PDB file of C-alpha atoms in Angstrom:
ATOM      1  CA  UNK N   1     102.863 304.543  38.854  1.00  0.00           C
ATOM      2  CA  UNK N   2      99.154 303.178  37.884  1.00  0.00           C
ATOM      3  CA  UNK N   3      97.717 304.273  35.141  1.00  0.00           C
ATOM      4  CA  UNK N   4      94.197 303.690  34.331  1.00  0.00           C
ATOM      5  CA  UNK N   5      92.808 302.973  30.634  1.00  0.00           C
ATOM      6  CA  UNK N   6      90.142 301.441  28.636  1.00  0.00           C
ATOM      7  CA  UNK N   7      89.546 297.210  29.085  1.00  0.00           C
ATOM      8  CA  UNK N   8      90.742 295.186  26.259  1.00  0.00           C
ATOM      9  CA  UNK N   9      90.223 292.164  24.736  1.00  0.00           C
ATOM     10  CA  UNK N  10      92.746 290.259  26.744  1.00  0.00           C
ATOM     11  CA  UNK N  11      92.134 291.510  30.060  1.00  0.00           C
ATOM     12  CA  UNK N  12      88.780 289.627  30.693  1.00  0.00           C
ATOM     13  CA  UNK N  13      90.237 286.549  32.643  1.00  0.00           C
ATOM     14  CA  UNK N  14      92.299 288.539  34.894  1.00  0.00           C
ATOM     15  CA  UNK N  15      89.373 291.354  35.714  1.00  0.00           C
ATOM     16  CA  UNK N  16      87.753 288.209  36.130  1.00  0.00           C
ATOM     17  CA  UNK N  17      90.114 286.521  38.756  1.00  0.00           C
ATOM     18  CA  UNK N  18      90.881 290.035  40.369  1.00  0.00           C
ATOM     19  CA  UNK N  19      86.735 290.705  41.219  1.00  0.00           C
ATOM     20  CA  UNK N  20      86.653 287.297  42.431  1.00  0.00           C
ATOM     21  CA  UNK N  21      89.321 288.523  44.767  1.00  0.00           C
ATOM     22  CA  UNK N  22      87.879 291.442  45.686  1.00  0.00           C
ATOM     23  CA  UNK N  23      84.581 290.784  46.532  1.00  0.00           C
ATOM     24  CA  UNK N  24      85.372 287.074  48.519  1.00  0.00           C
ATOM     25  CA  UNK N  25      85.156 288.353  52.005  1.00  0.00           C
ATOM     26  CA  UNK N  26      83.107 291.348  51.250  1.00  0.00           C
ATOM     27  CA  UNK N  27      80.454 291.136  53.629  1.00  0.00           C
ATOM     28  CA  UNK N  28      78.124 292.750  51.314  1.00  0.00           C
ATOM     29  CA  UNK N  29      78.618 290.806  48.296  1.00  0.00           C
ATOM     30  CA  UNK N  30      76.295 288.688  46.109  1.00  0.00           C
ATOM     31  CA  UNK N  31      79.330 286.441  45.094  1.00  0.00           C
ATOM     32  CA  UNK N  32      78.214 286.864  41.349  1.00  0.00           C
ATOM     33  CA  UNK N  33      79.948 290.265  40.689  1.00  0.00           C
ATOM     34  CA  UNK N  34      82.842 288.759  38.773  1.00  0.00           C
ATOM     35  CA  UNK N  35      79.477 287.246  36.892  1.00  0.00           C
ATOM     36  CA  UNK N  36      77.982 290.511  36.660  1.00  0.00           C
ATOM     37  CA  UNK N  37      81.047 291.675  34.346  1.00  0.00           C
ATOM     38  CA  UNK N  38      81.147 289.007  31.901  1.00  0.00           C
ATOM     39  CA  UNK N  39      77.509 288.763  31.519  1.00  0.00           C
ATOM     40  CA  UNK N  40      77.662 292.935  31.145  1.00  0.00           C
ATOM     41  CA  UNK N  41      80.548 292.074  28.443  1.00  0.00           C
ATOM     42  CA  UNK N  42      78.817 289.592  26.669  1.00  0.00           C
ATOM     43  CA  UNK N  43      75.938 291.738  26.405  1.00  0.00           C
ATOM     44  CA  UNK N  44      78.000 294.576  25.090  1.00  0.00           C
ATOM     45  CA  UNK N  45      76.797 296.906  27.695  1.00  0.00           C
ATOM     46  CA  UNK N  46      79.881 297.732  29.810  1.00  0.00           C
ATOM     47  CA  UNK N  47      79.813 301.312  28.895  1.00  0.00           C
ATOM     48  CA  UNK N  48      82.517 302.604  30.336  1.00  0.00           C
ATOM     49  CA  UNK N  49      85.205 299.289  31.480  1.00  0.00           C
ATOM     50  CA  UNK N  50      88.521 300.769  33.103  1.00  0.00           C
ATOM     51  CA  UNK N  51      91.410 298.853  34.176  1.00  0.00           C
ATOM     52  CA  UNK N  52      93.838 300.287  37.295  1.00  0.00           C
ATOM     53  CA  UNK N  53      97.406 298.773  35.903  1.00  0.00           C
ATOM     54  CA  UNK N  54     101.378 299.541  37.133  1.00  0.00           C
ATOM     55  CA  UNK N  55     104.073 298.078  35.200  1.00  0.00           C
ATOM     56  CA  UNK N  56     105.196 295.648  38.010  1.00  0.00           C
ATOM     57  CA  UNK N  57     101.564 294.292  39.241  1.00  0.00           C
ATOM     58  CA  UNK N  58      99.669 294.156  35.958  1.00  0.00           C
ATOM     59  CA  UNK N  59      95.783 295.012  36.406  1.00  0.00           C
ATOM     60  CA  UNK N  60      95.319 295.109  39.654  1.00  0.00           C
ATOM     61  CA  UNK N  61      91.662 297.301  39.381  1.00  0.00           C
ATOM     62  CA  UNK N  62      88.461 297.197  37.180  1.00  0.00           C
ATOM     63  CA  UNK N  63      85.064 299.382  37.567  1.00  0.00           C
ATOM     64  CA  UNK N  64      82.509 299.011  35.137  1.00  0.00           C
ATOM     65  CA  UNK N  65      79.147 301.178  33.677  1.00  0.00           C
ATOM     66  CA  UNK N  66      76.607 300.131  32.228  1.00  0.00           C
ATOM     67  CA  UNK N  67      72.889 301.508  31.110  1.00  0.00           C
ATOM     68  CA  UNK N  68      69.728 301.687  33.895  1.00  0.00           C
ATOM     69  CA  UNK N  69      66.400 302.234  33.195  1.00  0.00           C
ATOM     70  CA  UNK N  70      64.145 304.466  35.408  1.00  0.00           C
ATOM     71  CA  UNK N  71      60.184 303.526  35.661  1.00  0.00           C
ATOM     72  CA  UNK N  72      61.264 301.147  32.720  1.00  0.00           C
ATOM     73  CA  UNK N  73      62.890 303.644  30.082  1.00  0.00           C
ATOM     74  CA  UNK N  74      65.633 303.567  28.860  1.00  0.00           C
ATOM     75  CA  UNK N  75      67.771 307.066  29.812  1.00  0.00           C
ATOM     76  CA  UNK N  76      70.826 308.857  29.186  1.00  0.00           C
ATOM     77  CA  UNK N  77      71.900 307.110  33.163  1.00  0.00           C
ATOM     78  CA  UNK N  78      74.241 304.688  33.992  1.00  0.00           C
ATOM     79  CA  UNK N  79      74.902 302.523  37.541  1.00  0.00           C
ATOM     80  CA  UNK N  80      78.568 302.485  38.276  1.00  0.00           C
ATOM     81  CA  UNK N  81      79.882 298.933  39.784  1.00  0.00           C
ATOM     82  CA  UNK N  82      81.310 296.786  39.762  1.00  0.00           C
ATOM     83  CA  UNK N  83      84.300 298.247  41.429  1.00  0.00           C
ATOM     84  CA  UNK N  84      87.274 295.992  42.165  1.00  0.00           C
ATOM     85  CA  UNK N  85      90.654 296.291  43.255  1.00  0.00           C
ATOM     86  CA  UNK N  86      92.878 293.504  44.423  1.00  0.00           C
ATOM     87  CA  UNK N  87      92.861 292.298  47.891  1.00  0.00           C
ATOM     88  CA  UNK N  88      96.336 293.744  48.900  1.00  0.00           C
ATOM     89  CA  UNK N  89      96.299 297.279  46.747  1.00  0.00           C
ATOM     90  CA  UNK N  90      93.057 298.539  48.878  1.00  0.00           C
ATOM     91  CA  UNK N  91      92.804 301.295  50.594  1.00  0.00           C
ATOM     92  CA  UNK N  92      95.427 303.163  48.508  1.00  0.00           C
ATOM     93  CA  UNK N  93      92.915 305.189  46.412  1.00  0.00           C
ATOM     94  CA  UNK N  94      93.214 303.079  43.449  1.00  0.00           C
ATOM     95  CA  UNK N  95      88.973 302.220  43.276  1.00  0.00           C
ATOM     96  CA  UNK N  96      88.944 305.932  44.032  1.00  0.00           C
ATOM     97  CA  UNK N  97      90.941 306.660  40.987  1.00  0.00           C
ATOM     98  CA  UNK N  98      89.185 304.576  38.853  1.00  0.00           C
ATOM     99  CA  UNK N  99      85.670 306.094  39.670  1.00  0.00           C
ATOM    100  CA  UNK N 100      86.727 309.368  38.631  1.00  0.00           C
ATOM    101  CA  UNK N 101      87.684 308.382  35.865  1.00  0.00           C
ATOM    102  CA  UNK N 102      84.721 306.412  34.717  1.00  0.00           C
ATOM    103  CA  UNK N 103      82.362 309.615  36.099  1.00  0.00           C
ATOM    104  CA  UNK N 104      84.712 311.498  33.772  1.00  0.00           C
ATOM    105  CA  UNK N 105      84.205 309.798  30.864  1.00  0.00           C
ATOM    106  CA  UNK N 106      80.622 309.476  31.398  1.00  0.00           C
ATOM    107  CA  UNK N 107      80.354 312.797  31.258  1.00  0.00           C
ATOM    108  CA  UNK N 108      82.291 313.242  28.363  1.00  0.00           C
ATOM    109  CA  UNK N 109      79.435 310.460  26.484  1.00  0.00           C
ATOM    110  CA  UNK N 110      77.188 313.370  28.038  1.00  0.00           C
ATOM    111  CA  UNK N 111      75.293 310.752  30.256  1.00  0.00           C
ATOM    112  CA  UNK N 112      72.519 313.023  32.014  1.00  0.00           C
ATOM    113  CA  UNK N 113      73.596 311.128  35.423  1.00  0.00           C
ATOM    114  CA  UNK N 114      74.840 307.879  37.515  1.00  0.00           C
ATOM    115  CA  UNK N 115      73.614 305.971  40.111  1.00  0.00           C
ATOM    116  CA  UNK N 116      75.111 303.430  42.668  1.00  0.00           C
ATOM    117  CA  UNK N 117      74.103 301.149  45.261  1.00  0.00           C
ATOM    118  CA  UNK N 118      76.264 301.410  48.052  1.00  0.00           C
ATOM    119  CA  UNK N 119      78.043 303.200  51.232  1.00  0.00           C
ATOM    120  CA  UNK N 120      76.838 306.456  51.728  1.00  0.00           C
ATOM    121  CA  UNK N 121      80.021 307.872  53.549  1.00  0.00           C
ATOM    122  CA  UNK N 122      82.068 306.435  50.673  1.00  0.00           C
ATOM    123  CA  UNK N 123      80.259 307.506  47.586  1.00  0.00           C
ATOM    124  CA  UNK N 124      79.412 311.201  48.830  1.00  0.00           C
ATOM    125  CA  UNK N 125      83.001 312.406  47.819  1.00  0.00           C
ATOM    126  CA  UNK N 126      82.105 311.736  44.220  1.00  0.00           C
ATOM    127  CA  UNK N 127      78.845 313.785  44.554  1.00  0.00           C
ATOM    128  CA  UNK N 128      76.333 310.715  45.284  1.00  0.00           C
ATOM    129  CA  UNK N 129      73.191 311.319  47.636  1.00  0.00           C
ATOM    130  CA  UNK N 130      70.552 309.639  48.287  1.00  0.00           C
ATOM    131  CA  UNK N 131      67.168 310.840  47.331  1.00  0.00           C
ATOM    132  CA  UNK N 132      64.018 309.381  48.367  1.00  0.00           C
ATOM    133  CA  UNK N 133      61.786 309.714  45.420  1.00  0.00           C
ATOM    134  CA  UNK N 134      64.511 307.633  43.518  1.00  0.00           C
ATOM    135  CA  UNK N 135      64.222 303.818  44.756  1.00  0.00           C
ATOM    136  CA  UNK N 136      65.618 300.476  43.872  1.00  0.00           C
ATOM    137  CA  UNK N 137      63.745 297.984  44.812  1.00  0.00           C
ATOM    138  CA  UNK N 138      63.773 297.405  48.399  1.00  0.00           C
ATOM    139  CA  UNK N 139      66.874 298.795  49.027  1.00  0.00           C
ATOM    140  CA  UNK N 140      66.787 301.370  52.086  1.00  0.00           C
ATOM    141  CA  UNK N 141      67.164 305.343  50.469  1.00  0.00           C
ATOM    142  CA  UNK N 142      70.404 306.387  52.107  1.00  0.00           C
ATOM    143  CA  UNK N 143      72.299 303.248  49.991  1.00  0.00           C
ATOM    144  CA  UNK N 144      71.022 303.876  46.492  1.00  0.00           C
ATOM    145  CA  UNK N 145      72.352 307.142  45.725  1.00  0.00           C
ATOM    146  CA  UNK N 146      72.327 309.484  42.083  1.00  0.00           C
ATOM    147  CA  UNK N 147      74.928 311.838  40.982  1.00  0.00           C
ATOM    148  CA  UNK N 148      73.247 314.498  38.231  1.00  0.00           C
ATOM    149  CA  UNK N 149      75.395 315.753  35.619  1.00  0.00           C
ATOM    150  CA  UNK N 150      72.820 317.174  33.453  1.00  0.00           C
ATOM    151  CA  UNK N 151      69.444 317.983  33.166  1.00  0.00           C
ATOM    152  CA  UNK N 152      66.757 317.644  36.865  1.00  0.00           C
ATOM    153  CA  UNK N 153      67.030 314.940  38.754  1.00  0.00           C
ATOM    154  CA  UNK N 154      64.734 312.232  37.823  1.00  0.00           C
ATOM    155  CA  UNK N 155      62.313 310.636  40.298  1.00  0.00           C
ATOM    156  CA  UNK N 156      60.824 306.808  39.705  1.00  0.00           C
ATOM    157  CA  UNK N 157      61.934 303.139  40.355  1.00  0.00           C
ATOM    158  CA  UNK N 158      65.726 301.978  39.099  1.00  0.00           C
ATOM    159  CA  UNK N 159      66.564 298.813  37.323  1.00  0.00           C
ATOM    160  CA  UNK N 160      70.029 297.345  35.972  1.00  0.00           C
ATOM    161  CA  UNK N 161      70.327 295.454  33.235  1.00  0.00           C
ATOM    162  CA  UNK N 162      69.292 291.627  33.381  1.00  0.00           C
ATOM    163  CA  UNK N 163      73.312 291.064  33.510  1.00  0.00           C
ATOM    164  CA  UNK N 164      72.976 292.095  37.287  1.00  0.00           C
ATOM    165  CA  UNK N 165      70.790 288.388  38.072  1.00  0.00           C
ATOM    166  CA  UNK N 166      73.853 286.515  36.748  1.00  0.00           C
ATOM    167  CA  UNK N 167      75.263 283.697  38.670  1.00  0.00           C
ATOM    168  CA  UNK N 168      78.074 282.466  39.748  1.00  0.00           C
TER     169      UNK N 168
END
């Protein structure tokens, strides 16, 4: 059974160790998410931090929130990611699970809406889509997509915290 609940103090290390996993061959990755989260943590703006854990395994997933800004103010919106789940539990629903979860309780902090840079096929379960008057940076349209939970959707440039240009 997995059951998903709030990051604490003592699972940094091992959310940590399991992004590192996660992300390793990812042909996509930057190789600085696992830097991403502890730079988010440090800065105290992981929103929302949720670990996937079973009894047996331990943590074995971690997805993280944090504030954007849009046209450079500072909004009720959040980009979801990193998402992590260890090498040999993907593809069992467990990232899926812990998205949900974090959209959840982002909309019980009554965020106005979430964004995330990523596959289009993947994240349109969740309600993502891509929307063309809503950019980060150079990033082709159908990638960066917004989910609305209240309020229109917003129009104007995306940025992530500074956390996001953290190195390995």
């Amino acid at each position: 059974m997995i059951v998903i609940r709030d990051e604490l103090p003592g699972d940094a290390d091992v959310i940590r160790s399991l992004t590192t996993q996660a992300f390793r061959d990812a042909p996509h990755s930057s190789g600085t998410e696992a830097a991403i989260v502890d730079a988010l943590r440090t800065a105290r703006c992981l929103t929302v931090s949720l670990v996937a854990k079973t009894q047996n395994d331990g943590v074995i997933g971690h997805v993280a929130f944090s504030p954007i800004t849009i046209d450079g103010v500072a909004a009720h919106w959040y980009g979801l990611g990193p998402v992590s789940v260890r090498p040999d539990r993907q593809k069992q629903g467990i990232g899926a699970a812990l998205i949900e979860a974090g959209l959840e309780r982002l909309r019980d902090l009554r965020a106005d809406g979430c964004v995330v840079l990523g596959d289009p096929n993947y994240y349109e379960r969740f309600g993502f889509m891509s929307d063309p008057v809503f950019a980060y940076a150079d990033i082709p349209a159908e990638y960066f997509q917004r989910l609305v939970f209240h309020g229109p959707a917003p129009a104007g440039l995306v940025a992530y915290h500074a956390a996001f240009e953290a190195v390995a």
